[in-house]
Amino acid sequence: MGTTTEVTQELVERLAAASDLVVFTGSGISAESGIPTYRGNLALWAGFRAEELSSVAAFERDPGQVWTWYEERRQQIAKAEPNPAHRAIVDLERAFKGFHLITQNIDGLHQKAGSKDPIELHGSIWRGRCTREHIIVDLTECPLTTLPPVCGRCGAVLRPDVVWFGEALPHGPFEAANLAAAFCGAMIVVGTSAQVMPAASLPLVAKQNGAFVVEVNTEHTAISTLIDETLLGAAGGVLPGLVEKVIRRVESR
Ligand code: BV8
């Protein structure tokens, strides 16, 4: 379980040798785009912890308050641009036949960077779900003219189409993520503290199935002692260099 601040040749070889590569991201990858992380400035809002506001109980108690929080995050994310780390992942997707991007992020910045169809484990802040009919609708209007937004079909209040604490992850995406993790030859984990379950189990699923697992983070995380390598640094700073070397190695085969 090594720690490095340099992109070593061994690291490049192990990643380039993978037939199937998975990239798994958390909010740290969007930090350099100006989006606060959960353990960072997003931790507290109006005296509430993020975990408290991201809950059915909070929404039932005061849907207006929860929507005010999500709308503030939407407006902040709408102004944000993908950073070099998001773009490096798009380059990886082009270079590897077997490639999956799994994200815990609801900000949509991977898609904005050009990633094809990331597996969104925790949903998206750019979709809504009808609280009566449970249909999912795109909610790209920003700022929202009506808060809380309502269902265009039945008029019931919409909720953000995100997974709240205490709620199960959507079956399809979680199943697809587990399969991708179980069958990959290597996984790059970027910008997650790996504390929220069941998402944080995915790097361990990959490790247990023989994959080479490296994390890119500004600090050690809950999985650092359980995986192969920790590449210490800001994702926007180190990922482009790592990806460039890996792609050159893949293309030299
Ligand atoms: C469920 C959407 C059951 C909403 C999110 C005890 C043990 C195990 C589990 C639990 C437990 N108690 C409770 C649970 C369950 C709970 C959980 O795991 N809680 C944690 C806090 C202990 N999990 C759940 O509730 C899940 N559901 O268990 O349901 C069930 C099962 C079946 C049937 C019915 C019910 C649902 C979890 C999903 C919740 N929704 N988001 C919204 O956003 O509003 S989770 C949300 O938080 C994010 O999506 C993400 O997953 C998580 C935050 O983690 P990170 O993204 O890693 O962010 P963090 O700030 O922690 O870390 C940032 C990292 O980046 C740091 O390491 C930092 O160093 C690094 N970094 C910073 N800058 C940079 C950087 N790295 C690189 N470059 C940089 N520039």
XYZ file of C-alpha atoms and ligand atoms in Angstrom:
333
model
C 0.000 0.000 0.000
C 2.349 2.740 -1.306
C 2.121 6.502 -1.238
C 3.719 8.642 -3.932
C 3.616 12.219 -5.179
C 5.257 11.200 -8.465
C 3.720 9.303 -11.415
C 5.991 6.237 -11.368
C 6.641 4.051 -14.443
C 5.320 1.053 -12.491
C 2.019 2.893 -11.903
C 1.749 3.700 -15.632
C 2.508 0.079 -16.584
C -0.089 -1.370 -14.180
C -2.831 0.964 -15.459
C -1.933 0.634 -19.154
C -1.970 -3.187 -18.837
C -5.641 -3.196 -17.805
C -8.079 -4.556 -20.416
C -10.962 -2.896 -18.567
C -10.384 0.361 -16.680
C -12.781 1.926 -14.178
C -12.593 5.501 -12.886
C -14.551 6.164 -9.648
C -15.014 9.783 -8.551
C -16.194 11.845 -5.588
C -16.698 15.535 -4.894
C -12.951 16.189 -4.644
C -12.715 16.083 -8.472
C -15.042 19.100 -8.681
C -13.282 21.092 -5.945
C -11.000 22.831 -8.473
C -14.142 23.821 -10.426
C -15.266 25.762 -7.339
C -17.787 23.194 -6.047
C -17.384 22.668 -2.267
C -16.859 19.097 -1.040
C -19.095 17.478 1.612
C -16.462 17.387 4.258
C -15.413 20.871 3.088
C -17.666 23.972 2.954
C -20.751 21.934 2.015
C -20.681 20.389 5.464
C -22.933 23.042 7.064
C -25.793 25.117 5.589
C -28.101 27.251 7.729
C -26.780 25.287 10.721
C -27.723 21.927 9.166
C -25.210 19.205 8.225
C -25.354 18.100 4.586
C -26.358 14.598 5.719
C -29.334 16.127 7.594
C -30.627 18.152 4.636
C -30.042 15.256 2.216
C -32.824 13.215 3.812
C -36.510 12.335 3.369
C -37.154 13.606 6.911
C -35.808 17.086 6.055
C -37.879 17.195 2.849
C -41.060 16.113 4.617
C -40.375 18.632 7.391
C -39.729 21.577 5.060
C -39.548 20.954 1.283
C -39.066 24.693 0.670
C -35.942 24.787 2.794
C -34.465 21.697 1.139
C -35.203 23.123 -2.309
C -33.630 26.460 -1.356
C -30.446 24.538 -0.487
C -30.496 22.520 -3.743
C -31.285 25.605 -5.828
C -28.297 27.409 -4.281
C -26.101 24.427 -5.202
C -27.610 24.312 -8.736
C -26.839 27.965 -9.364
C -23.265 27.474 -8.105
C -22.783 24.361 -10.274
C -24.341 26.089 -13.322
C -21.545 28.686 -13.187
C -18.825 26.009 -12.858
C -16.725 24.575 -15.678
C -15.141 21.107 -15.801
C -11.438 21.195 -14.855
C -8.396 19.367 -16.359
C -9.177 16.284 -14.208
C -12.669 15.904 -15.717
C -11.185 16.354 -19.198
C -8.371 13.839 -18.602
C -11.021 11.197 -17.846
C -12.663 11.901 -21.231
C -9.276 11.181 -22.885
C -8.975 7.898 -20.938
C -12.461 6.866 -22.102
C -11.289 7.309 -25.719
C -8.066 5.299 -25.206
C -9.510 2.206 -23.450
C -11.877 -0.252 -25.211
C -13.171 -1.450 -21.800
C -13.932 1.692 -19.777
C -16.463 2.700 -17.125
C -16.842 5.978 -15.225
C -18.684 5.680 -11.912
C -19.448 8.854 -9.940
C -20.978 9.798 -6.610
C -21.296 13.378 -7.870
C -24.663 14.869 -8.760
C -23.167 17.977 -10.460
C -23.136 16.719 -14.063
C -19.615 18.096 -14.682
C -18.404 14.796 -16.164
C -21.077 15.026 -18.869
C -20.266 18.724 -19.385
C -16.615 17.701 -19.984
C -17.725 15.181 -22.629
C -17.911 11.881 -20.715
C -20.336 9.571 -22.563
C -22.586 8.003 -19.918
C -21.155 8.042 -16.442
C -22.870 5.760 -13.922
C -24.465 8.292 -11.523
C -24.788 6.334 -8.280
C -26.410 9.181 -6.320
C -28.516 10.732 -9.067
C -28.346 14.210 -10.581
C -29.171 17.741 -9.362
C -30.334 18.430 -12.979
C -33.297 16.028 -12.741
C -36.469 16.048 -10.647
C -38.787 13.247 -9.542
C -42.551 13.607 -9.021
C -43.441 12.871 -5.394
C -46.826 11.430 -6.508
C -46.187 9.581 -9.817
C -42.392 9.079 -9.316
C -41.709 9.948 -12.941
C -38.269 11.488 -13.549
C -38.038 14.759 -15.478
C -35.130 16.915 -16.654
C -34.799 20.053 -14.497
C -32.251 22.142 -16.365
C -33.978 25.523 -15.976
C -31.660 27.634 -13.743
C -32.662 29.656 -11.831
C -35.894 27.756 -11.227
C -38.901 30.066 -11.746
C -41.056 28.050 -9.315
C -39.614 26.879 -5.966
C -40.454 24.116 -5.069
C -40.839 23.025 -8.699
C -43.996 21.023 -9.467
C -44.813 18.092 -11.771
C -45.977 19.252 -15.221
C -48.431 16.329 -15.390
C -50.097 16.194 -11.964
C -48.959 19.379 -10.224
C -47.453 17.518 -7.247
C -44.181 18.843 -5.780
C -41.018 17.505 -7.404
C -38.055 16.320 -5.353
C -34.430 16.372 -6.614
C -33.680 13.055 -8.386
C -30.836 12.324 -5.989
C -30.278 9.556 -3.414
C -30.767 10.810 0.124
C -29.153 9.290 3.214
C -31.130 6.241 4.325
C -32.401 5.629 0.780
C -31.334 2.732 -1.418
C -29.265 3.483 -4.504
C -31.090 3.068 -7.837
C -30.803 -0.662 -8.677
C -29.628 -0.378 -12.289
C -26.709 2.016 -11.748
C -25.551 0.223 -8.569
C -25.712 -3.189 -10.267
C -23.782 -1.859 -13.290
C -21.192 -0.251 -10.992
C -20.677 -3.473 -9.025
C -20.202 -5.485 -12.230
C -17.754 -2.950 -13.677
C -15.760 -2.957 -10.408
C -15.742 -6.771 -10.178
C -14.463 -7.269 -13.743
C -12.007 -4.392 -14.179
C -8.240 -4.906 -14.374
C -7.562 -1.531 -12.749
C -9.440 1.268 -10.966
C -8.494 4.924 -10.478
C -10.321 6.438 -7.469
C -10.379 10.250 -7.641
C -11.354 12.757 -4.939
C -13.405 10.707 -2.526
C -13.008 10.251 1.244
C -14.605 6.802 0.694
C -16.795 7.121 3.789
C -20.294 6.898 2.283
C -21.706 3.377 1.794
C -22.436 1.438 -0.286
C -20.527 3.529 -2.906
C -17.255 3.320 -0.935
C -17.339 -0.484 -1.176
C -16.647 -0.385 -4.949
C -12.829 0.052 -4.758
C -12.759 -2.917 -2.384
C -14.897 -5.005 -4.764
C -12.316 -4.257 -7.463
C -9.394 -5.086 -5.141
C -10.998 -8.343 -3.971
C -11.400 -9.375 -7.622
C -7.704 -8.858 -8.375
C -7.700 -5.361 -9.851
C -4.885 -2.833 -9.343
C -6.431 0.093 -7.406
C -4.876 3.570 -7.112
C -6.405 6.656 -5.515
C -5.699 10.293 -6.421
C -6.383 12.571 -3.454
C -4.911 15.538 -1.616
C -4.774 13.347 1.505
C -5.058 9.741 2.629
C -8.560 8.301 2.873
C -10.539 5.523 4.520
C -9.292 3.056 1.860
C -5.613 4.049 1.607
C -4.416 1.001 3.574
C -6.667 -1.355 1.579
C -5.599 -0.477 -1.981
C -2.330 -0.562 -3.978
C -1.253 3.066 -4.288
C -2.099 6.587 -3.145
C -1.008 9.346 -5.549
C -1.048 12.448 -3.359
C -2.003 15.700 -5.080
C -4.842 17.792 -6.460
C -6.697 15.880 -9.208
C -6.537 18.793 -11.657
C -2.772 18.891 -11.178
C -1.768 15.211 -11.259
C -4.432 13.387 -13.283
C -3.641 14.965 -16.724
C 0.052 13.966 -16.421
C -0.803 10.433 -15.299
C -3.364 10.005 -18.087
C -1.017 11.325 -20.780
C 1.645 8.760 -19.810
C -0.876 5.893 -19.583
C -2.375 6.687 -23.010
C 1.082 6.953 -24.607
C 1.896 3.502 -23.113
C -1.395 1.994 -24.342
C -0.828 3.377 -27.840
C 2.783 2.075 -27.889
C 1.509 -1.522 -27.439
C -28.272 3.546 2.458
C -26.558 12.851 -2.981
C -29.773 1.894 3.199
C -27.353 13.861 -2.202
C -25.291 11.505 -1.345
C -22.607 3.322 9.149
C -21.772 2.504 8.446
C -22.006 2.328 7.105
C -23.031 2.991 6.452
C -23.840 3.814 7.177
C -23.644 3.970 8.491
N -24.574 4.820 8.944
C -25.356 5.219 7.900
C -24.927 4.593 6.845
C -25.469 4.694 5.566
C -25.071 5.986 4.815
C -23.602 6.323 4.994
O -22.746 5.754 4.377
N -23.348 7.333 5.885
C -21.948 7.761 6.121
C -21.924 9.278 6.330
C -21.395 7.021 7.297
N -25.350 5.645 3.464
C -26.623 5.855 3.034
O -27.495 6.379 3.687
C -26.915 5.351 1.641
N -28.146 4.609 1.658
O -27.384 3.095 3.140
O -29.534 3.032 2.380
C -30.849 1.188 2.523
C -30.519 0.024 1.861
C -31.557 -0.702 1.259
C -32.882 -0.217 1.332
C -33.162 0.991 1.975
C -32.123 1.726 2.563
C -27.113 6.536 0.653
C -25.884 7.354 0.565
C -26.034 8.428 -0.524
C -26.393 9.775 0.046
N -26.363 10.823 -0.979
N -25.310 12.492 -2.305
C -26.737 15.251 -2.174
O -25.647 15.438 -2.679
O -27.407 16.146 -1.660
S -23.779 11.080 -0.585
C -22.717 12.420 -0.879
O -21.771 12.354 0.155
C -21.910 12.361 -2.168
O -22.645 11.886 -3.243
C -20.760 11.440 -1.784
O -21.131 10.111 -1.931
C -20.609 11.699 -0.307
C -19.479 12.619 -0.052
O -18.315 11.884 -0.209
P -17.129 12.467 -1.144
O -17.669 12.751 -2.496
O -16.004 11.560 -0.974
O -16.839 13.904 -0.482
P -16.012 14.244 0.856
O -16.229 15.690 1.107
O -16.321 13.244 1.910
O -14.483 13.986 0.453
C -13.889 14.750 -0.550
C -12.535 14.086 -0.800
O -11.888 14.778 -1.863
C -11.598 14.154 0.411
O -10.947 12.909 0.558
C -10.596 15.261 0.037
O -9.330 15.036 0.593
C -10.555 15.110 -1.477
N -10.188 16.299 -2.236
C -10.538 17.598 -1.974
N -10.021 18.406 -2.956
C -9.386 17.595 -3.856
C -9.488 16.247 -3.399
N -8.966 15.198 -4.059
C -8.287 15.484 -5.221
N -8.159 16.743 -5.733
C -8.679 17.812 -5.080
N -8.526 19.035 -5.591
